[in-house]
mmCIF file of C-alpha atoms in Angstrom:
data_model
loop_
_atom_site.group_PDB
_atom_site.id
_atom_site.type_symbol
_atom_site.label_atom_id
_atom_site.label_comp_id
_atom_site.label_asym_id
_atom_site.label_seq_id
_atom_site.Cartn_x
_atom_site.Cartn_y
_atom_site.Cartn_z
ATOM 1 C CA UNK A 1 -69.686 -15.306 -109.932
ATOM 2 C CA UNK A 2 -70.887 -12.950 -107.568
ATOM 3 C CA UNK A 3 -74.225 -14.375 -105.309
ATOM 4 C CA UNK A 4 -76.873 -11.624 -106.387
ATOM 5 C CA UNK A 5 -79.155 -10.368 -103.098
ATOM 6 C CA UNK A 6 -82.914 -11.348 -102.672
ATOM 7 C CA UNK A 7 -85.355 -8.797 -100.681
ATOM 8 C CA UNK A 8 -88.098 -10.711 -98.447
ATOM 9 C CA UNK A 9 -90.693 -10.574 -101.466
ATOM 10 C CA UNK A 10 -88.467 -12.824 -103.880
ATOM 11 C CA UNK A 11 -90.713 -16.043 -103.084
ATOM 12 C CA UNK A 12 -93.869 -13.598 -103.888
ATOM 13 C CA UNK A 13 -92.164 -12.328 -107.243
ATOM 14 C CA UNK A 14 -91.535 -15.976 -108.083
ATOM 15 C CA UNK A 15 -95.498 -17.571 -107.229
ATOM 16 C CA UNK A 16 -97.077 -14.370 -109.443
ATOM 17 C CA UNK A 17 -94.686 -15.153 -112.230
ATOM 18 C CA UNK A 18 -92.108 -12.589 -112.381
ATOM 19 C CA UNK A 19 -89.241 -12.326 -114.879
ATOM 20 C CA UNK A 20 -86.060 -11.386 -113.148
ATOM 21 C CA UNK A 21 -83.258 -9.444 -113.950
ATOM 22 C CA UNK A 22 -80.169 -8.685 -112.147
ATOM 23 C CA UNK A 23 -80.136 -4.626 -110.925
ATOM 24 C CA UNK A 24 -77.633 -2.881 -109.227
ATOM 25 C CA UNK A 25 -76.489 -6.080 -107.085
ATOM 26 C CA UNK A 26 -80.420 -7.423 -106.666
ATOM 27 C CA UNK A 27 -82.693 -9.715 -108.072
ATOM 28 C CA UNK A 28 -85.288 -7.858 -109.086
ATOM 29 C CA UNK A 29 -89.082 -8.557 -110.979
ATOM 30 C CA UNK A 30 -88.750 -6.358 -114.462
ATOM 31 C CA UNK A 31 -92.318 -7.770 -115.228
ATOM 32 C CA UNK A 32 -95.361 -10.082 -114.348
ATOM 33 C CA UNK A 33 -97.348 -11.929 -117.365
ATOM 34 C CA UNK A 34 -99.163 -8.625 -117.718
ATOM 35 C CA UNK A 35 -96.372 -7.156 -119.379
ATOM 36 C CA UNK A 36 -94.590 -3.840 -119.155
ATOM 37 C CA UNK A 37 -97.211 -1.785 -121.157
ATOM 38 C CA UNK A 38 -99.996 -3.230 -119.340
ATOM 39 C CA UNK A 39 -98.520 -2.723 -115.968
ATOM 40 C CA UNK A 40 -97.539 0.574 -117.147
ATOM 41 C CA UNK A 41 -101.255 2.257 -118.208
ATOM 42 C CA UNK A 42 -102.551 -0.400 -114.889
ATOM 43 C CA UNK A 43 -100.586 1.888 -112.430
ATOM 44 C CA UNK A 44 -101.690 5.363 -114.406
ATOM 45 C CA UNK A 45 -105.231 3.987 -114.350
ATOM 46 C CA UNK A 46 -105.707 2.009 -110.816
ATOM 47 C CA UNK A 47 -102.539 1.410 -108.689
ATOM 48 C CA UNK A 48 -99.888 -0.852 -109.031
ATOM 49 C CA UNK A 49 -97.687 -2.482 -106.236
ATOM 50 C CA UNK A 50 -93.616 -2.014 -106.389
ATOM 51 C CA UNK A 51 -91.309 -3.904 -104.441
ATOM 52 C CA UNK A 52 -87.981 -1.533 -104.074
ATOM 53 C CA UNK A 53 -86.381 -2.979 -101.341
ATOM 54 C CA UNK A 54 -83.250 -3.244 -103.007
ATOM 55 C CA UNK A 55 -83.020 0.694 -102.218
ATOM 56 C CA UNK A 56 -80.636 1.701 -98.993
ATOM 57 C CA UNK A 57 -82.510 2.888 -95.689
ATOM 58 C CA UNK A 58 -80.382 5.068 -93.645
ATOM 59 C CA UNK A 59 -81.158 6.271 -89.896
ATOM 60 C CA UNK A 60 -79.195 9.289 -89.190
ATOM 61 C CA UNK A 61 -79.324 9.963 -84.930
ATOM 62 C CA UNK A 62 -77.913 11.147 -82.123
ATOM 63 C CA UNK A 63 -78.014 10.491 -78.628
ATOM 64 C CA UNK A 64 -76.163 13.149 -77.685
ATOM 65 C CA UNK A 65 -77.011 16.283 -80.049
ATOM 66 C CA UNK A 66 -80.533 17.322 -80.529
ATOM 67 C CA UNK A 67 -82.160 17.239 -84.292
ATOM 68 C CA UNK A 68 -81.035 21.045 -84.877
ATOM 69 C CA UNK A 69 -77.376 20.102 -84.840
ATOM 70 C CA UNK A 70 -77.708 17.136 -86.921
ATOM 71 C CA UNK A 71 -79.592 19.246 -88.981
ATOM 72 C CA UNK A 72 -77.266 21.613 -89.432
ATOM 73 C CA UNK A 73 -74.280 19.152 -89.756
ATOM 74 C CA UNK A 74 -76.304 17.490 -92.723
ATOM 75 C CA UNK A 75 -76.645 20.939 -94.452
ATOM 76 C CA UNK A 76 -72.961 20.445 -94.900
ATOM 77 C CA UNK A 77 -73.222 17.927 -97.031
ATOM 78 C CA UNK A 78 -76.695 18.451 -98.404
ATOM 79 C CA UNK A 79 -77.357 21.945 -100.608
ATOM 80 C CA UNK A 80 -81.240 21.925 -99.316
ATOM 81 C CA UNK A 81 -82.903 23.551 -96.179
ATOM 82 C CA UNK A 82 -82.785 20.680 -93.760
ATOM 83 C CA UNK A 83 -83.481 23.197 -90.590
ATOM 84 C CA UNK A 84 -86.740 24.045 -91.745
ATOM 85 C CA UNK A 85 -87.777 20.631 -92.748
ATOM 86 C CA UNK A 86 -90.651 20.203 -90.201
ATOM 87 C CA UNK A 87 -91.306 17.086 -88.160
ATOM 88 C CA UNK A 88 -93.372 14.553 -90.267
ATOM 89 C CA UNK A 89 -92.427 16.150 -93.674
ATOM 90 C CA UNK A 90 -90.039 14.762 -96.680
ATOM 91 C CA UNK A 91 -87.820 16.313 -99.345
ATOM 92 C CA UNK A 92 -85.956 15.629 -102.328
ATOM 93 C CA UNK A 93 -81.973 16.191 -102.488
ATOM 94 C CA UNK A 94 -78.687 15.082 -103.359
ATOM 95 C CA UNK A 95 -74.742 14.445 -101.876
ATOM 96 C CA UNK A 96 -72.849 17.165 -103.875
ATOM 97 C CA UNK A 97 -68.978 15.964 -104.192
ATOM 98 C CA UNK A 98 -66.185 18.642 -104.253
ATOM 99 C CA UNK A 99 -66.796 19.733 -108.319
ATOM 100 C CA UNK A 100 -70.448 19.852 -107.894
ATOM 101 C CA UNK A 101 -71.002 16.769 -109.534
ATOM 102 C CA UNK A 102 -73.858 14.692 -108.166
ATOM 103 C CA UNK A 103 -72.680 11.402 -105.529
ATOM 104 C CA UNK A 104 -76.402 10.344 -105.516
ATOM 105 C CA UNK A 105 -79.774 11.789 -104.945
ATOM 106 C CA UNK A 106 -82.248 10.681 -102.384
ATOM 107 C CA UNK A 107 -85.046 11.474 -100.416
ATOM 108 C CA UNK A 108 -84.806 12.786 -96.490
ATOM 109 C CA UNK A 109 -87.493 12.775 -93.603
ATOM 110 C CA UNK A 110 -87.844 14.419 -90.465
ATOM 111 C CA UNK A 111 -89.380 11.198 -87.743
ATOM 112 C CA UNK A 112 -88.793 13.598 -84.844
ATOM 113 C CA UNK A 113 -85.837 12.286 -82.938
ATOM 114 C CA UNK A 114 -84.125 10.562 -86.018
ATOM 115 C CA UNK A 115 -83.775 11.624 -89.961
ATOM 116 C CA UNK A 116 -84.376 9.090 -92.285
ATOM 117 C CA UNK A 117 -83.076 8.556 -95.835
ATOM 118 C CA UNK A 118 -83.527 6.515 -98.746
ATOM 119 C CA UNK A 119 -80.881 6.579 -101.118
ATOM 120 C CA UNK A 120 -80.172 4.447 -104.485
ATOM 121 C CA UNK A 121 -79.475 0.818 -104.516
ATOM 122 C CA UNK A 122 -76.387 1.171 -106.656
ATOM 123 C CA UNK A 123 -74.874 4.302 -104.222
ATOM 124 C CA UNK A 124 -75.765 1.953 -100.669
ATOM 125 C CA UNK A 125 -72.545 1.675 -99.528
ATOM 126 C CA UNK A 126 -70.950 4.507 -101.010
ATOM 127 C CA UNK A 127 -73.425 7.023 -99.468
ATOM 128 C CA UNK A 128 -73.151 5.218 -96.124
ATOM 129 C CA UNK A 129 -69.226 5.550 -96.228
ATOM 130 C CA UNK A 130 -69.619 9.359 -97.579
ATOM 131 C CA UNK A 131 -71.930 9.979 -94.457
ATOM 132 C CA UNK A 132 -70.121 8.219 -91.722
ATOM 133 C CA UNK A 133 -67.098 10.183 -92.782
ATOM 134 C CA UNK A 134 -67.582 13.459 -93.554
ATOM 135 C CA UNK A 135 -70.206 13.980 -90.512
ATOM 136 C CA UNK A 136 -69.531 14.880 -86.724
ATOM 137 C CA UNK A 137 -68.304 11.505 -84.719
ATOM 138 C CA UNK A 138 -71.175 12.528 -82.320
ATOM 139 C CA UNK A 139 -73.854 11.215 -85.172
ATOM 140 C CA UNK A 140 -75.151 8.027 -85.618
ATOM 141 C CA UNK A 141 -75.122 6.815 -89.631
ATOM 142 C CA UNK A 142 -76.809 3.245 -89.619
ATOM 143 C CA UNK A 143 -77.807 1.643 -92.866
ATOM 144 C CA UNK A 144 -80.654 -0.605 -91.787
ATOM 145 C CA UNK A 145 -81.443 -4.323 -93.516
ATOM 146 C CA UNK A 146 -83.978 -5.195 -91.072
ATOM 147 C CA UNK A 147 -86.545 -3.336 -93.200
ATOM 148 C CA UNK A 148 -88.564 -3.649 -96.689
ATOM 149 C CA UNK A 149 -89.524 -0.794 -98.709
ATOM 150 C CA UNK A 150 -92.524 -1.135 -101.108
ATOM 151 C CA UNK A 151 -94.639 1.567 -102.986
ATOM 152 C CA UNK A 152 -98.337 1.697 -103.753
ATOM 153 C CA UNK A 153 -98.483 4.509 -106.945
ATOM 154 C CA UNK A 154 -101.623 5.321 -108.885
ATOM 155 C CA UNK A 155 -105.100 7.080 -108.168
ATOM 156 C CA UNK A 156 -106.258 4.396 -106.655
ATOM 157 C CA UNK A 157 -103.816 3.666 -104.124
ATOM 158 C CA UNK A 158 -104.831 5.943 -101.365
ATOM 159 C CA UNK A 159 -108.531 3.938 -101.210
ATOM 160 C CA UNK A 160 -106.279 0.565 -101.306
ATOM 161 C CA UNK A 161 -104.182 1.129 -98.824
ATOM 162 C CA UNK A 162 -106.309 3.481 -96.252
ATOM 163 C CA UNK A 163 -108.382 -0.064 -96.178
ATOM 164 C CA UNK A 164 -105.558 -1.484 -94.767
ATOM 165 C CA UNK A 165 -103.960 0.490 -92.261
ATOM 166 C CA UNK A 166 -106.361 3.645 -92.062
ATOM 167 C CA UNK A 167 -107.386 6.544 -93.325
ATOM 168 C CA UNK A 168 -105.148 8.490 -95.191
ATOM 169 C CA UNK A 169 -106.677 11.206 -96.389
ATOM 170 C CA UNK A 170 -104.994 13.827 -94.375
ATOM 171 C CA UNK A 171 -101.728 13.092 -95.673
ATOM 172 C CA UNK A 172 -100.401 15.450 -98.795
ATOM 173 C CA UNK A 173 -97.633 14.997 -101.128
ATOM 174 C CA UNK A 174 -94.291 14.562 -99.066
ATOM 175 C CA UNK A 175 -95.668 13.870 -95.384
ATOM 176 C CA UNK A 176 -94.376 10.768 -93.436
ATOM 177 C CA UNK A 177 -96.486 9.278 -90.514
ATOM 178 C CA UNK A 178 -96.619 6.078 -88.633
ATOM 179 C CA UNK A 179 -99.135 3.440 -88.941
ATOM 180 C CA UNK A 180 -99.532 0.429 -86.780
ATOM 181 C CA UNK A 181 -100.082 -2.539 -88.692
ATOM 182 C CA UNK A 182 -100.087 -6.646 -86.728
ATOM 183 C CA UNK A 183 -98.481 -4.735 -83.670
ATOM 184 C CA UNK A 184 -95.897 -3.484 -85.860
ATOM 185 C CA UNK A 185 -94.730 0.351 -87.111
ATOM 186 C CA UNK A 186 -94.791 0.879 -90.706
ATOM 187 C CA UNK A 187 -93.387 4.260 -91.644
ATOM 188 C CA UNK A 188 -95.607 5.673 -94.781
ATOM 189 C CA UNK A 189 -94.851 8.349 -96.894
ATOM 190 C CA UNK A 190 -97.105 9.924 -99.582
ATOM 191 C CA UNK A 191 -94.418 10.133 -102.452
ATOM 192 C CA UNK A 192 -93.214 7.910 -104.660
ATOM 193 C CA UNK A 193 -91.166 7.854 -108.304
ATOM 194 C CA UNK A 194 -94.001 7.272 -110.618
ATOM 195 C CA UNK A 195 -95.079 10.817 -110.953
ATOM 196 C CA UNK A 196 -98.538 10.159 -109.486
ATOM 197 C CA UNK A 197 -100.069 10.042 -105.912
ATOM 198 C CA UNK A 198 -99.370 7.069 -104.198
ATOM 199 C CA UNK A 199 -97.176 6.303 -100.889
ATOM 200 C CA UNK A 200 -93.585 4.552 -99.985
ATOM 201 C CA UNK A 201 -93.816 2.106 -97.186
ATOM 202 C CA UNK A 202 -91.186 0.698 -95.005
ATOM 203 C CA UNK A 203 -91.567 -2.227 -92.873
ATOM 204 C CA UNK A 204 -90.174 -4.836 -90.921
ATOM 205 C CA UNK A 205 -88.615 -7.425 -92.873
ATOM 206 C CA UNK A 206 -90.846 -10.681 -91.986
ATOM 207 C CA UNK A 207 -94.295 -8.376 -92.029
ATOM 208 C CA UNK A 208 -94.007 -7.496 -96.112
ATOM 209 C CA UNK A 209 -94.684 -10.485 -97.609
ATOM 210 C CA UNK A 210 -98.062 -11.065 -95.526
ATOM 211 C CA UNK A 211 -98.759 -7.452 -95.628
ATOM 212 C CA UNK A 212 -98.357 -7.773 -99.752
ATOM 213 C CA UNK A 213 -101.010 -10.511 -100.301
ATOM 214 C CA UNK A 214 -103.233 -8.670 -98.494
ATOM 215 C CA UNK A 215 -102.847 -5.249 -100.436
ATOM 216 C CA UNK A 216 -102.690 -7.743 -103.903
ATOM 217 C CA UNK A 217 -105.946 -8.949 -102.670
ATOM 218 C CA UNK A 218 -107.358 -5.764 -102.958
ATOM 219 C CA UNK A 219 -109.811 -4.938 -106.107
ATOM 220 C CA UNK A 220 -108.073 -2.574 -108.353
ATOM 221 C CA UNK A 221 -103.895 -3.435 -107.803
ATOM 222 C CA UNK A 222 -101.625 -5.263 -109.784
ATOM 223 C CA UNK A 223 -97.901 -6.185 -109.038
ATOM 224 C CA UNK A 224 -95.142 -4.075 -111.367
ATOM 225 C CA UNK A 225 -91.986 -4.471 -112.164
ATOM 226 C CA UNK A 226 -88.881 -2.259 -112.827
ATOM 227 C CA UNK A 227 -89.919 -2.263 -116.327
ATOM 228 C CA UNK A 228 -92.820 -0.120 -116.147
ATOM 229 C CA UNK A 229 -91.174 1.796 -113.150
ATOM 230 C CA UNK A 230 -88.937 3.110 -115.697
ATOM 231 C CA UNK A 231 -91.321 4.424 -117.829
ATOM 232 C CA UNK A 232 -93.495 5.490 -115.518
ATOM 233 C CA UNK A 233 -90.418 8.030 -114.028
ATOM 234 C CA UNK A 234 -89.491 8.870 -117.799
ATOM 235 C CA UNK A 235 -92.556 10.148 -118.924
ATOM 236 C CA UNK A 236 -92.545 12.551 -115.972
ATOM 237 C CA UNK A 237 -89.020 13.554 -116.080
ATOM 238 C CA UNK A 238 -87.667 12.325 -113.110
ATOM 239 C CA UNK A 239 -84.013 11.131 -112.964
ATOM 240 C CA UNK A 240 -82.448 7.719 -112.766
ATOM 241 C CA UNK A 241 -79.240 7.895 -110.995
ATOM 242 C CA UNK A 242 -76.640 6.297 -113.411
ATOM 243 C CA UNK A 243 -77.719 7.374 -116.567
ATOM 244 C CA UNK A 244 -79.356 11.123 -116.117
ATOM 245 C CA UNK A 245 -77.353 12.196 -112.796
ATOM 246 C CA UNK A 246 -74.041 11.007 -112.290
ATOM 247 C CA UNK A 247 -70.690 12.240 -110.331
ATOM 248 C CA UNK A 248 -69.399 14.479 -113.049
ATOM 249 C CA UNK A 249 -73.187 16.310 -113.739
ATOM 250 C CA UNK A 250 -74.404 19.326 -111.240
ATOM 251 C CA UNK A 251 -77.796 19.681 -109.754
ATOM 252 C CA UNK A 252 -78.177 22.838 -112.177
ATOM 253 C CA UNK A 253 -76.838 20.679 -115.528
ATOM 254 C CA UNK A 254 -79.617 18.208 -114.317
ATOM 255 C CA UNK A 255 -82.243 20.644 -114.203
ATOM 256 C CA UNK A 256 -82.611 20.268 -110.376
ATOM 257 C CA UNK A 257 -82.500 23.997 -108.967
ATOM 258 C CA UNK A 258 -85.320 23.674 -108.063
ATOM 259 C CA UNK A 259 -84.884 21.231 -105.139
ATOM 260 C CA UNK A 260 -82.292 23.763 -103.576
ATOM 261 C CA UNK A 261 -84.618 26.579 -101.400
ATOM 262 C CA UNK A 262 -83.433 30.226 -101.351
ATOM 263 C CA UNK A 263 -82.756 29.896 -97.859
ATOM 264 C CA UNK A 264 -79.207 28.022 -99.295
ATOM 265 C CA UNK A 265 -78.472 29.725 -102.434
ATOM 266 C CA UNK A 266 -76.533 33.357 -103.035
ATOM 267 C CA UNK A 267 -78.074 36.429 -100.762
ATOM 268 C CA UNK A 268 -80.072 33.439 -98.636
ATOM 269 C CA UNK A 269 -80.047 33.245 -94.663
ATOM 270 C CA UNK A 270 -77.900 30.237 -94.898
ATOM 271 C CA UNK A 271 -75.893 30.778 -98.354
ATOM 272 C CA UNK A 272 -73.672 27.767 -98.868
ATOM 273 C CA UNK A 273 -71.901 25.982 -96.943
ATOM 274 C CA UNK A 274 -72.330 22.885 -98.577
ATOM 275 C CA UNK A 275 -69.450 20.302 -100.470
ATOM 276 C CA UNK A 276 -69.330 21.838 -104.398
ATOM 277 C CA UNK A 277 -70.845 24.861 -103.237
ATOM 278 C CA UNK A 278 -68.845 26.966 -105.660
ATOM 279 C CA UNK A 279 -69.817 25.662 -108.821
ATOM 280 C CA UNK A 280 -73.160 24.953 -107.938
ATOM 281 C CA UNK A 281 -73.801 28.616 -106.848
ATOM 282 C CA UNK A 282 -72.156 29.995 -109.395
ATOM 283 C CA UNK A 283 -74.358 27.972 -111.905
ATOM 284 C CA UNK A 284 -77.045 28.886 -110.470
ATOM 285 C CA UNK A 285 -76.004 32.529 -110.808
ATOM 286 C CA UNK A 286 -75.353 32.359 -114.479
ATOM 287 C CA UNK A 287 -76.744 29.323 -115.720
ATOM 288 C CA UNK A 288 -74.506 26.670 -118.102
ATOM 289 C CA UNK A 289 -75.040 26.079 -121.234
ATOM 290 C CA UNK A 290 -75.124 21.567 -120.717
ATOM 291 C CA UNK A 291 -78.664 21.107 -119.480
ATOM 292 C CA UNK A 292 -80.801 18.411 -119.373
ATOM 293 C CA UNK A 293 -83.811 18.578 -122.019
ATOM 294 C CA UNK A 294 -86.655 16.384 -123.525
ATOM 295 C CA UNK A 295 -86.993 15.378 -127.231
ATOM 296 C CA UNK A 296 -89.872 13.267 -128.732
ATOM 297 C CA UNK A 297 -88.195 11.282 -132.036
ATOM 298 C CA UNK A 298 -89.920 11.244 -135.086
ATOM 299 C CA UNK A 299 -91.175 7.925 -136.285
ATOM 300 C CA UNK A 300 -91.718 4.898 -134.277
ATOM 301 C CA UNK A 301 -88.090 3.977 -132.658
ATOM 302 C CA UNK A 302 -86.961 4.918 -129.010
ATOM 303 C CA UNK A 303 -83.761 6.652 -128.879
ATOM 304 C CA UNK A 304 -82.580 5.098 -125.570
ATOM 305 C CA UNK A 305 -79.639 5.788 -123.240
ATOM 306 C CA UNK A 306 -76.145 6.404 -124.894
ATOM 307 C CA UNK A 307 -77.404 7.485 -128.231
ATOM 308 C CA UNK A 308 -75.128 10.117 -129.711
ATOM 309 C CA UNK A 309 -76.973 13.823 -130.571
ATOM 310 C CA UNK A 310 -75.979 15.578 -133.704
ATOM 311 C CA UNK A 311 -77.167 18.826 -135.432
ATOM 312 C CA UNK A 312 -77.003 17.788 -138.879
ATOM 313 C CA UNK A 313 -78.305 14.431 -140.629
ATOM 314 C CA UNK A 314 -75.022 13.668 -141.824
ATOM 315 C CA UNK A 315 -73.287 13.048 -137.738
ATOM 316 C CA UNK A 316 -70.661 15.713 -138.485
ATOM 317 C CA UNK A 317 -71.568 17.403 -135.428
ATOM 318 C CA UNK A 318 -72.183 15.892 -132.278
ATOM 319 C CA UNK A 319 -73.782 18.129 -129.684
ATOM 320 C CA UNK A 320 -75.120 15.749 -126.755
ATOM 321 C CA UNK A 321 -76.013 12.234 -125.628
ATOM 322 C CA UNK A 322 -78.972 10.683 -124.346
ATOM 323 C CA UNK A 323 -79.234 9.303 -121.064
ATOM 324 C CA UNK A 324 -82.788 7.820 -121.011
ATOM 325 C CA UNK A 325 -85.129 6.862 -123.935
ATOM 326 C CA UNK A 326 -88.056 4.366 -123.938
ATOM 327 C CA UNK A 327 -91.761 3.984 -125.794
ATOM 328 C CA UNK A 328 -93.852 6.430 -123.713
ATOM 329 C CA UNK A 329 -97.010 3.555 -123.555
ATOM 330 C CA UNK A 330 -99.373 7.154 -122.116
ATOM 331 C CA UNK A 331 -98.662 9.178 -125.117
ATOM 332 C CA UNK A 332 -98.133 5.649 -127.300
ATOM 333 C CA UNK A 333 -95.004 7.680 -128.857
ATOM 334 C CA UNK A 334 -90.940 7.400 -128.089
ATOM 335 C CA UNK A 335 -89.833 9.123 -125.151
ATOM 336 C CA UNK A 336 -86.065 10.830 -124.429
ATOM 337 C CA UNK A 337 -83.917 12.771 -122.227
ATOM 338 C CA UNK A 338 -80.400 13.415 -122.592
ATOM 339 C CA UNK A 339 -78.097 16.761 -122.697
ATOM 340 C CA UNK A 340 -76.629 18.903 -124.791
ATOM 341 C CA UNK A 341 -76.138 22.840 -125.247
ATOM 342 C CA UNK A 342 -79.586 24.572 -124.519
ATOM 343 C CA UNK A 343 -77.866 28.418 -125.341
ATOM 344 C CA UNK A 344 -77.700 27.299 -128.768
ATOM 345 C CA UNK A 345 -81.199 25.359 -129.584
ATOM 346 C CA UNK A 346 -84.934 26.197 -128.887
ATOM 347 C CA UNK A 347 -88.023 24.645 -128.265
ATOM 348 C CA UNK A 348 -88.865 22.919 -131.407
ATOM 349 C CA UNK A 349 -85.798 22.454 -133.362
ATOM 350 C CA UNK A 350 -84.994 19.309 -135.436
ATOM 351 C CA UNK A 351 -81.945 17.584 -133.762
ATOM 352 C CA UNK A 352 -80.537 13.917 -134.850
ATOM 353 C CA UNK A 353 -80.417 10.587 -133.058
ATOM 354 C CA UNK A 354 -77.637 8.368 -134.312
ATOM 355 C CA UNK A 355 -79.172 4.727 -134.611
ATOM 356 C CA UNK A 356 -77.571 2.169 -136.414
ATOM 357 C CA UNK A 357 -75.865 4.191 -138.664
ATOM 358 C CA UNK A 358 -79.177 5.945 -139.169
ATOM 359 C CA UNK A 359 -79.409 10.054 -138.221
ATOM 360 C CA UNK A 360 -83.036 10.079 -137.091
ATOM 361 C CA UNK A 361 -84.544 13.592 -136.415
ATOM 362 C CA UNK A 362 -86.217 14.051 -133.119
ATOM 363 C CA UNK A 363 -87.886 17.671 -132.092
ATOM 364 C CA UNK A 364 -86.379 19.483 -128.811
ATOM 365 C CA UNK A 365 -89.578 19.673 -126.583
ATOM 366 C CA UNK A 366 -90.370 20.185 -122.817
ATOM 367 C CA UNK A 367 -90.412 18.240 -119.700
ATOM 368 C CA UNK A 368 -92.813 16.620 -118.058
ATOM 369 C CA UNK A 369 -93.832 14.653 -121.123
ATOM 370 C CA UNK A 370 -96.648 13.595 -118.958
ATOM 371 C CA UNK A 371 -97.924 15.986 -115.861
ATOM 372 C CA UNK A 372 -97.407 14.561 -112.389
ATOM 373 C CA UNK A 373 -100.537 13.876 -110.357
ATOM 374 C CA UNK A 374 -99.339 14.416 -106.641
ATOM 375 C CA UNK A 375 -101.465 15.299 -103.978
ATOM 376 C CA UNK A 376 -100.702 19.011 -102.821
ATOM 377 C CA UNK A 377 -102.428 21.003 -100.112
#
């Protein structure tokens, strides 16, 4: 039996009562006695406190080439604009493999002299491996363990934490800065998978625990688990690697084209170039007909991940799957997201869940189920 990992706030999960799961190689809290619901609606209200440590950390460096090269050695490999990503700003991508299918999608920062990137716990070593060998020998890839990662999500959590480390009110969605906190460097972005405002914080390993009681002290934050962190994404359509993006779906399929800037696509100053460039170009010329969409089932049961789509109440004809599904605890309704063929459905129509032998109807409706809350310029 395989020894599952611990990240430096284990003892904390354990003295506020967690319930652990195992998750993607991790023990991990999927709830504290407040329960997922009330976690949930606590971090859309307040601000709650995540521990996702279990997620990879990668510096990517040189100390030979300057950041342009490495720059434009990632945008090999990545289908976004990485040479205009300015110094102290983050964006959203993903590792396209040869068929345009997605390896794993992950966030990237500019620090200056160094790009840092936080993939997927389940994709760690695969990303690290996919880096180190399809990028010049003169770059450094280092996947770091020396450091935690936690999130503070919710309206509250810019009061919280400025009352810790400083204000942070200068900071909009997607900038990274450094804050010194006990005479040590914690790198803070404002961003986060929740949907909302809130900030991503890594820091040394042997600061986060102390640095965690201090934030829980705080009036108006509550621990949360993976639990509510999954239906906090879902109800603002954002993707879970493993169940709505996987190797054999494209960026487009997913819905994504929006995280790839003109500056990369067709008739841009830097078209392609990019691993699974062809498909993902030409998908994005003439769009396919698999795309990820939202549905909101009738009566009171979730169609969750794996659930077979039909167009008829009978299951004669199955048309798509869903990938993630949960009880929305915002709208107090289910929640889904799957695929199947948009060219031949519309906004509105009556599809069919198969569940338990059952063909439940659920309507085809739009994403975000709930709007995001982040804070722009």
């Amino acid at each position: 039996m395989n020894t599952l990992n611990r990240t430096a706030l284990y003892d904390l999960h354990r003295s506020l009562g967690a319930k652990s799961i195992p998750f993607a190689g991790y023990e991990m809290p999927v709830n504290y006695p407040l329960g997922i619901m009330k976690e949930h609606l606590y971090c859309r209200e307040s601000a709650g406190l995540f521990d996702v440590s279990h997620m990879g950390q990668l510096i990517i460096s040189s100390t030979t080439q300057p950041m342009q090269s490495i720059a434009t050695e990632l945008e090999k490999l990545l289908p976004i604009d990485i040479l205009g990503l300015g110094e102290g700003r983050q964006r959203y991508g993903f590792l396209p493999n040869s068929q345009g299918g997605i390896i794993d999608d992950l966030m990237i920062s500019n620090r200056g002299d160094h790009f840092f990137v936080v993939i997927n716990a389940s994709r760690k070593e695969i990303d690290f491996k996919y880096f180190k060998k399809n990028i010049s020998k003169e770059i450094d890839v280092d996947l770091i363990s020396t450091r935690s990662l936690i999130a503070i999500q919710g309206p509250q959590s810019e009061k919280i934490l400025s009352s810790q480390i400083g204000e942070l009110s200068s900071l909009n969605y997607l900038d990274v800065k450094n804050f010194l906190y006990n005479g040590e460097i914690m790198w803070v972005s404002r961003s986060g998978y929740t949907g909302q405002d809130g900030f991503e914080i890594s820091l040394p390993n042997n600061l986060c625990e102390f640095f965690c009681k201090s934030i829980l002290e705080q009036e108006g934050i509550e621990p949360i688990g993976l639990g509510a962190r999954d239906t906090l994404r879902l109800e603002c359509g954002l993707c879970l690697y493993g169940q709505d993006l996987n190797e054999t779906i494209t960026p487009i399929e997913a819905g994504l084209k929006w995280a790839i800037q003109k500056v990369r696509r067709t008739g841009g100053e830097r078209e392609g170039g990019f691993i699974g460039q062809e498909k993902i170009l030409a998908q994005i010329e003439k769009s396919p007909g698999l795309k990820r969409e939202a549905f909101s089932p009738h009566g009171k049961a979730p169609l969750r991940s794996g659930t077979k789509l039909f167009s008829d109440d009978l299951g004669k004809n199955e048309i798509g799957l869903i990938t993630s599904g949960s009880y929305s605890p915002t709208l107090e309704r289910p929640i889904s997201m799957g695929y199947l063929d948009h060219t031949k459905f519309k906004t509105g129509d009556l599809i069919f869940g198969e569940l338990r032998n059952k063909f439940l109807p659920t309507e085809l409706t739009k994403l975000p189920f709930v709007p995001t809350s982040f804070k722009r310029n």
